[in-house]
Short mmCIF file of C-alpha atoms in Angstrom, two decimals:
data_model
loop_
_atom_site.label_atom_id
_atom_site.label_comp_id
_atom_site.label_asym_id
_atom_site.label_seq_id
_atom_site.Cartn_x
_atom_site.Cartn_y
_atom_site.Cartn_z
CA UNK A 1 -21.91 12.66 6.22
CA UNK A 2 -19.71 12.61 3.24
CA UNK A 3 -16.17 11.45 2.47
CA UNK A 4 -14.68 14.88 3.07
CA UNK A 5 -16.08 15.29 6.51
CA UNK A 6 -15.49 11.69 7.47
CA UNK A 7 -11.90 11.89 6.60
CA UNK A 8 -11.39 15.12 8.24
CA UNK A 9 -13.10 13.85 11.64
CA UNK A 10 -10.84 10.84 11.50
CA UNK A 11 -7.45 12.74 11.08
CA UNK A 12 -8.53 15.31 13.75
CA UNK A 13 -9.29 12.91 16.30
CA UNK A 14 -5.84 11.54 15.80
CA UNK A 15 -4.44 14.93 16.18
CA UNK A 16 -6.37 15.51 19.32
CA UNK A 17 -5.03 12.39 20.83
CA UNK A 18 -1.53 13.80 20.21
CA UNK A 19 -2.00 17.10 21.78
CA UNK A 20 -1.43 17.58 25.39
CA UNK A 21 -3.03 20.14 27.75
CA UNK A 22 0.08 21.52 29.47
CA UNK A 23 -0.42 24.46 31.72
CA UNK A 24 2.12 26.48 29.96
CA UNK A 25 1.71 26.53 26.29
CA UNK A 26 5.52 26.49 25.81
CA UNK A 27 5.48 23.14 27.36
CA UNK A 28 3.02 22.02 24.88
CA UNK A 29 5.61 22.99 22.11
CA UNK A 30 8.14 20.99 23.77
CA UNK A 31 5.87 18.09 24.26
CA UNK A 32 4.76 18.09 20.71
CA UNK A 33 8.33 18.33 19.47
CA UNK A 34 9.21 15.22 21.42
CA UNK A 35 6.17 13.42 20.09
CA UNK A 36 7.09 14.57 16.36
CA UNK A 37 10.84 13.08 16.89
CA UNK A 38 9.00 9.75 18.05
CA UNK A 39 6.94 9.76 14.91
CA UNK A 40 9.89 10.16 12.94
CA UNK A 41 11.58 7.18 14.50
CA UNK A 42 8.36 5.24 14.01
CA UNK A 43 8.32 5.98 10.28
CA UNK A 44 11.91 5.19 9.80
CA UNK A 45 11.24 1.75 11.74
CA UNK A 46 8.28 1.18 9.32
CA UNK A 47 10.69 1.53 6.36
CA UNK A 48 12.94 -1.05 7.95
CA UNK A 49 10.29 -3.53 8.48
CA UNK A 50 9.15 -3.11 5.22
CA UNK A 51 12.47 -3.71 3.63
CA UNK A 52 12.81 -6.95 5.83
CA UNK A 53 9.27 -8.23 4.59
CA UNK A 54 10.47 -7.69 1.08
CA UNK A 55 13.61 -9.51 1.42
CA UNK A 56 11.78 -12.36 3.10
CA UNK A 57 9.47 -12.66 -0.04
CA UNK A 58 12.43 -12.31 -2.37
CA UNK A 59 14.14 -15.22 -0.69
CA UNK A 60 10.94 -17.24 -1.21
CA UNK A 61 10.70 -16.24 -4.68
CA UNK A 62 14.11 -17.31 -5.34
CA UNK A 63 13.38 -20.55 -3.91
CA UNK A 64 10.47 -21.20 -6.25
CA UNK A 65 12.48 -20.34 -9.07
CA UNK A 66 15.00 -22.99 -8.15
CA UNK A 67 12.01 -25.22 -7.93
CA UNK A 68 10.84 -24.53 -11.39
CA UNK A 69 14.37 -25.06 -12.74
CA UNK A 70 14.59 -28.40 -11.11
CA UNK A 71 11.04 -29.44 -12.31
CA UNK A 72 12.07 -28.40 -15.97
CA UNK A 73 15.20 -30.63 -15.69
CA UNK A 74 12.92 -33.47 -14.37
CA UNK A 75 10.60 -33.10 -17.19
CA UNK A 76 13.49 -33.30 -19.66
CA UNK A 77 14.84 -36.50 -17.98
CA UNK A 78 11.29 -38.22 -17.82
CA UNK A 79 10.91 -37.67 -21.58
CA UNK A 80 14.27 -39.06 -22.08
CA UNK A 81 13.52 -41.93 -20.16
CA UNK A 82 10.22 -42.32 -22.07
CA UNK A 83 8.12 -41.58 -19.02
CA UNK A 84 5.42 -39.36 -20.60
CA UNK A 85 3.34 -39.51 -17.43
CA UNK A 86 6.17 -38.30 -15.08
CA UNK A 87 7.08 -35.48 -17.42
CA UNK A 88 3.48 -34.50 -17.45
CA UNK A 89 3.33 -34.29 -13.69
CA UNK A 90 6.58 -32.40 -13.42
CA UNK A 91 5.26 -29.74 -15.92
CA UNK A 92 1.96 -29.45 -14.16
CA UNK A 93 4.02 -28.77 -10.94
CA UNK A 94 6.04 -26.41 -12.84
CA UNK A 95 3.00 -24.43 -14.07
CA UNK A 96 1.94 -24.39 -10.22
CA UNK A 97 5.23 -22.94 -9.12
CA UNK A 98 4.99 -20.47 -11.84
CA UNK A 99 1.77 -19.08 -10.82
CA UNK A 100 3.27 -18.95 -7.17
CA UNK A 101 6.18 -16.90 -8.41
CA UNK A 102 3.86 -14.37 -10.23
CA UNK A 103 1.82 -14.03 -7.11
CA UNK A 104 5.25 -13.47 -5.04
CA UNK A 105 6.51 -10.91 -7.66
CA UNK A 106 3.26 -9.04 -7.40
CA UNK A 107 3.64 -8.98 -3.59
CA UNK A 108 7.15 -7.62 -3.92
CA UNK A 109 6.10 -4.83 -6.24
CA UNK A 110 3.33 -3.96 -3.67
CA UNK A 111 5.80 -3.71 -0.91
CA UNK A 112 8.14 -1.61 -3.09
CA UNK A 113 5.26 0.89 -3.64
CA UNK A 114 4.54 1.08 0.15
CA UNK A 115 8.10 1.61 0.87
CA UNK A 116 8.63 4.45 -1.51
CA UNK A 117 5.32 5.98 -0.04
CA UNK A 118 6.82 5.68 3.42
CA UNK A 119 10.11 6.93 2.57
CA UNK A 120 8.42 10.33 0.95
CA UNK A 121 6.27 10.63 4.12
CA UNK A 122 9.44 10.45 6.21
CA UNK A 123 11.08 13.15 4.09
CA UNK A 124 8.01 15.53 4.33
CA UNK A 125 7.68 14.99 8.22
CA UNK A 126 11.45 15.61 8.44
CA UNK A 127 11.05 19.06 6.80
CA UNK A 128 7.91 19.69 8.96
CA UNK A 129 9.61 18.85 12.16
CA UNK A 130 12.60 21.17 11.23
CA UNK A 131 10.29 24.13 10.61
CA UNK A 132 8.26 23.47 13.76
CA UNK A 133 11.39 23.41 15.54
CA UNK A 134 12.45 26.75 14.29
CA UNK A 135 9.00 28.25 14.93
CA UNK A 136 8.93 26.87 18.71
CA UNK A 137 12.11 28.68 19.38
CA UNK A 138 10.86 31.77 17.94
CA UNK A 139 7.71 31.76 19.81
CA UNK A 140 9.41 30.80 23.00
CA UNK A 141 11.93 33.69 22.65
CA UNK A 142 9.10 36.21 22.03
CA UNK A 143 6.72 34.78 24.51
CA UNK A 144 4.01 36.98 25.84
CA UNK A 145 0.95 34.93 26.87
CA UNK A 146 -1.91 36.14 24.84
CA UNK A 147 -0.35 36.64 21.48
CA UNK A 148 1.83 33.55 21.68
CA UNK A 149 -1.23 31.34 22.33
CA UNK A 150 -2.70 31.91 18.81
CA UNK A 151 0.52 31.28 17.06
CA UNK A 152 1.22 28.26 19.06
CA UNK A 153 -2.24 26.95 18.48
CA UNK A 154 -1.80 27.29 14.59
CA UNK A 155 1.60 25.88 14.54
CA UNK A 156 0.64 22.82 16.64
CA UNK A 157 -2.36 21.95 14.89
CA UNK A 158 -0.51 22.21 11.51
CA UNK A 159 2.14 19.78 12.52
CA UNK A 160 -0.36 17.51 14.37
CA UNK A 161 -2.46 17.23 11.25
CA UNK A 162 0.66 16.10 9.46
CA UNK A 163 1.30 13.48 12.24
CA UNK A 164 -2.06 12.32 11.90
CA UNK A 165 -1.77 11.81 8.19
CA UNK A 166 1.70 9.94 8.68
CA UNK A 167 0.31 7.75 11.33
CA UNK A 168 -2.52 6.69 9.32
CA UNK A 169 0.09 5.83 6.49
CA UNK A 170 2.17 4.05 8.85
CA UNK A 171 -0.59 1.91 10.14
CA UNK A 172 -1.75 0.96 6.55
CA UNK A 173 1.77 0.15 5.52
CA UNK A 174 1.99 -2.08 8.84
CA UNK A 175 -1.17 -3.85 8.02
CA UNK A 176 -0.17 -4.46 4.58
CA UNK A 177 3.06 -5.87 5.57
CA UNK A 178 1.62 -8.13 8.21
CA UNK A 179 -0.86 -9.39 5.59
CA UNK A 180 1.77 -10.31 3.15
CA UNK A 181 3.91 -11.92 5.75
CA UNK A 182 1.03 -13.96 6.64
CA UNK A 183 0.41 -14.94 3.12
CA UNK A 184 4.18 -15.69 2.80
CA UNK A 185 4.01 -17.95 5.61
CA UNK A 186 1.02 -19.75 4.43
CA UNK A 187 2.61 -20.33 0.89
CA UNK A 188 5.72 -21.80 2.71
CA UNK A 189 3.33 -24.19 4.65
CA UNK A 190 1.65 -25.18 1.52
CA UNK A 191 4.62 -25.92 -0.39
CA UNK A 192 6.11 -27.86 2.89
CA UNK A 193 3.03 -29.96 2.99
CA UNK A 194 2.57 -30.42 -0.74
CA UNK A 195 -0.94 -29.20 -0.80
CA UNK A 196 -1.52 -26.97 -3.80
CA UNK A 197 -3.96 -24.10 -3.41
CA UNK A 198 -4.73 -20.83 -5.11
CA UNK A 199 -2.17 -18.86 -3.44
CA UNK A 200 -2.10 -16.11 -6.07
CA UNK A 201 -4.79 -14.33 -4.10
CA UNK A 202 -7.05 -14.24 -7.00
CA UNK A 203 -10.65 -14.60 -6.16
CA UNK A 204 -12.68 -15.03 -9.09
CA UNK A 205 -13.73 -18.62 -10.36
CA UNK A 206 -13.61 -17.86 -13.88
CA UNK A 207 -10.12 -16.28 -13.82
CA UNK A 208 -8.94 -19.64 -11.96
CA UNK A 209 -10.48 -21.91 -14.49
CA UNK A 210 -9.01 -20.00 -17.30
CA UNK A 211 -5.64 -20.07 -15.66
CA UNK A 212 -6.07 -23.81 -15.29
CA UNK A 213 -7.06 -24.36 -18.93
CA UNK A 214 -4.15 -22.42 -20.17
CA UNK A 215 -1.87 -24.08 -17.61
CA UNK A 216 -2.83 -27.57 -18.85
CA UNK A 217 -2.43 -26.29 -22.42
CA UNK A 218 0.87 -25.03 -21.81
CA UNK A 219 1.74 -28.53 -20.07
CA UNK A 220 0.74 -30.16 -23.30
CA UNK A 221 2.50 -27.67 -25.59
CA UNK A 222 5.68 -28.02 -23.60
CA UNK A 223 5.43 -31.66 -23.67
CA UNK A 224 5.07 -31.80 -27.40
CA UNK A 225 7.91 -29.53 -27.75
CA UNK A 226 10.07 -31.49 -25.51
CA UNK A 227 9.29 -34.69 -27.42
CA UNK A 228 9.76 -33.32 -30.89
CA UNK A 229 12.62 -31.04 -30.15
CA UNK A 230 14.50 -33.55 -28.28
CA UNK A 231 14.94 -36.79 -30.29
CA UNK A 232 18.26 -36.87 -28.46
CA UNK A 233 20.72 -39.76 -27.84
CA UNK A 234 20.41 -43.10 -29.08
CA UNK A 235 16.53 -42.97 -29.42
CA UNK A 236 17.11 -40.48 -32.13
CA UNK A 237 18.00 -42.82 -35.08
CA UNK A 238 15.19 -45.27 -34.16
CA UNK A 239 12.11 -43.75 -35.86
CA UNK A 240 13.76 -42.73 -38.88
CA UNK A 241 16.18 -45.58 -39.37
CA UNK A 242 13.39 -47.98 -39.30
CA UNK A 243 12.14 -47.90 -42.92
CA UNK B 1 -9.02 27.00 1.56
CA UNK B 2 -6.36 24.60 2.65
CA UNK B 3 -7.01 20.98 1.60
CA UNK B 4 -5.14 18.09 2.58
CA UNK B 5 -4.79 14.73 0.34
CA UNK B 6 -3.72 12.10 2.74
CA UNK B 7 -0.13 10.84 1.89
CA UNK B 8 0.31 13.72 -0.73
CA UNK B 9 0.34 16.92 1.45
CA UNK B 10 -1.56 20.25 1.28
CA UNK B 11 -3.10 22.30 -1.29
CA UNK B 12 -4.46 25.76 -1.34
CA UNK B 13 -7.70 25.65 -3.44
CA UNK B 14 -9.78 28.63 -4.34
CA UNK B 15 -13.14 28.59 -2.39
CA UNK B 16 -14.95 28.72 -5.49
CA UNK B 17 -14.36 25.02 -6.32
CA UNK B 18 -16.09 24.07 -2.95
CA UNK B 19 -19.36 23.43 -4.73
CA UNK B 20 -17.92 21.25 -7.26
CA UNK B 21 -15.98 19.30 -4.47
CA UNK B 22 -19.17 18.87 -2.49
CA UNK B 23 -21.02 17.64 -5.41
CA UNK B 24 -18.47 14.82 -6.16
CA UNK B 25 -18.26 14.28 -2.47
CA UNK B 26 -22.19 13.39 -2.51
CA UNK B 27 -21.76 10.94 -5.56
CA UNK B 28 -18.72 9.46 -3.75
CA UNK B 29 -20.92 8.45 -0.86
CA UNK B 30 -23.64 6.95 -3.14
CA UNK B 31 -20.99 4.96 -5.06
CA UNK B 32 -19.74 3.81 -1.73
CA UNK B 33 -23.37 3.01 -0.66
CA UNK B 34 -23.99 1.04 -3.81
CA UNK B 35 -20.69 -0.87 -3.71
CA UNK B 36 -19.76 0.34 -7.26
CA UNK B 37 -15.99 -0.01 -7.63
CA UNK B 38 -15.50 1.52 -10.99
CA UNK B 39 -17.59 4.60 -10.24
CA UNK B 40 -15.82 4.80 -6.87
CA UNK B 41 -12.46 5.01 -8.42
CA UNK B 42 -13.45 7.40 -11.04
CA UNK B 43 -14.92 9.90 -8.59
CA UNK B 44 -12.25 9.73 -6.31
CA UNK B 45 -9.75 10.39 -9.13
CA UNK B 46 -11.96 13.28 -10.18
CA UNK B 47 -11.97 14.78 -6.72
CA UNK B 48 -8.26 14.54 -6.14
CA UNK B 49 -7.49 15.96 -9.62
CA UNK B 50 -9.52 18.76 -9.00
CA UNK B 51 -7.55 19.63 -6.06
CA UNK B 52 -4.43 18.93 -7.69
CA UNK B 53 -4.85 20.83 -10.97
CA UNK B 54 -6.93 23.93 -9.35
CA UNK B 55 -4.98 24.22 -6.09
CA UNK B 56 -1.36 25.32 -5.56
CA UNK B 57 0.92 23.11 -3.40
CA UNK B 58 1.28 24.47 0.10
CA UNK B 59 5.15 24.70 0.87
CA UNK B 60 6.27 21.73 2.99
CA UNK B 61 7.88 24.05 5.79
CA UNK B 62 4.60 25.73 6.35
CA UNK B 63 2.57 24.63 9.29
CA UNK B 64 -1.09 25.14 8.71
CA UNK B 65 -4.26 23.30 9.61
CA UNK B 66 -6.41 22.10 6.68
CA UNK B 67 -9.99 23.02 6.19
CA UNK B 68 -10.68 19.66 4.63
CA UNK B 69 -8.97 16.50 4.54
CA UNK B 70 -9.24 14.01 1.38
CA UNK B 71 -8.62 10.24 1.42
CA UNK B 72 -5.41 8.83 0.11
CA UNK B 73 -5.39 8.26 -3.53
CA UNK B 74 -4.97 4.53 -3.38
CA UNK B 75 -7.86 4.05 -0.64
CA UNK B 76 -9.96 1.01 -1.66
CA UNK B 77 -13.61 0.64 -1.79
CA UNK B 78 -13.65 -1.84 1.09
CA UNK B 79 -11.40 0.70 3.05
CA UNK B 80 -13.91 3.55 2.26
CA UNK B 81 -16.86 1.38 3.35
CA UNK B 82 -15.04 0.91 6.74
CA UNK B 83 -14.54 4.48 7.03
CA UNK B 84 -18.22 4.95 7.14
CA UNK B 85 -19.18 2.10 9.38
CA UNK B 86 -16.10 1.97 11.30
CA UNK B 87 -15.62 3.25 15.05
CA UNK B 88 -19.38 3.29 15.53
CA UNK B 89 -19.78 6.90 14.22
CA UNK B 90 -22.46 8.21 11.89
CA UNK B 91 -23.14 5.81 9.06
CA UNK B 92 -23.33 7.27 5.41
#
């Protein structure tokens, strides 16, 4: 069984669940229309939830950004105070936070993509539902049992398929939002307890090791820059004025 | 024939392309079975592009049932694997 037939089966089984076996086909039309409006509300709610999730992660990102700024200041103060060990610690933490920030930014971008897709789906469904409504009224007005049966059938399966498509999209979007929320919650907890883990969602060891290597390199670089570029205050004249 | 790409909408594709579509479909199944990410993505894109390029878009206000339904463009290999094993239906 190929991809094509598999996908078709899944969507059609969703469609069938939405169709009702009303005695009078005209009732089926009204029933289906109710379902369509319900689906539209679902999609709209999906978009709202997505926006809320995005806002939550944005707030988190801005907290991490504040943290980075604070750690930078601390590193500077530590260098001024001649405490290289403390400066190094602060810069290491800053690196970790920077990675965290990067992960959050990626999540925000992902949610934005989902949001855009759902918004498009909503517009499409809106157009389909409007078309269905017109068709429904026409069919009902001209209703003669035998002939209407066919037209009702095709209009119904057309719209039901659209709803099947969109309900799959909504499910996927919801799953993604939940996952991101869970991950965002986990990061909050890690930050709160001071445990530092790989929260970037990256899964390969080499990548992680490389990131660590380059992170410790940037710590050294930055430390060196702070030391050389900042012979500030009273300390400044000491090394040179000594000769 | 009417083909739906999930999340994208419907296209009207001349029946003469069906063989090609089937051929890619078979290769896709193999790629999923052998867990070949690169090949999977390449074939999926090939399949969807065929429909997008050789087919014409069905107007949004038209209500017709599709003959075939294709997965969404950003389906992952993992999700595709679940399609085949999920819900206790026929495995690939």
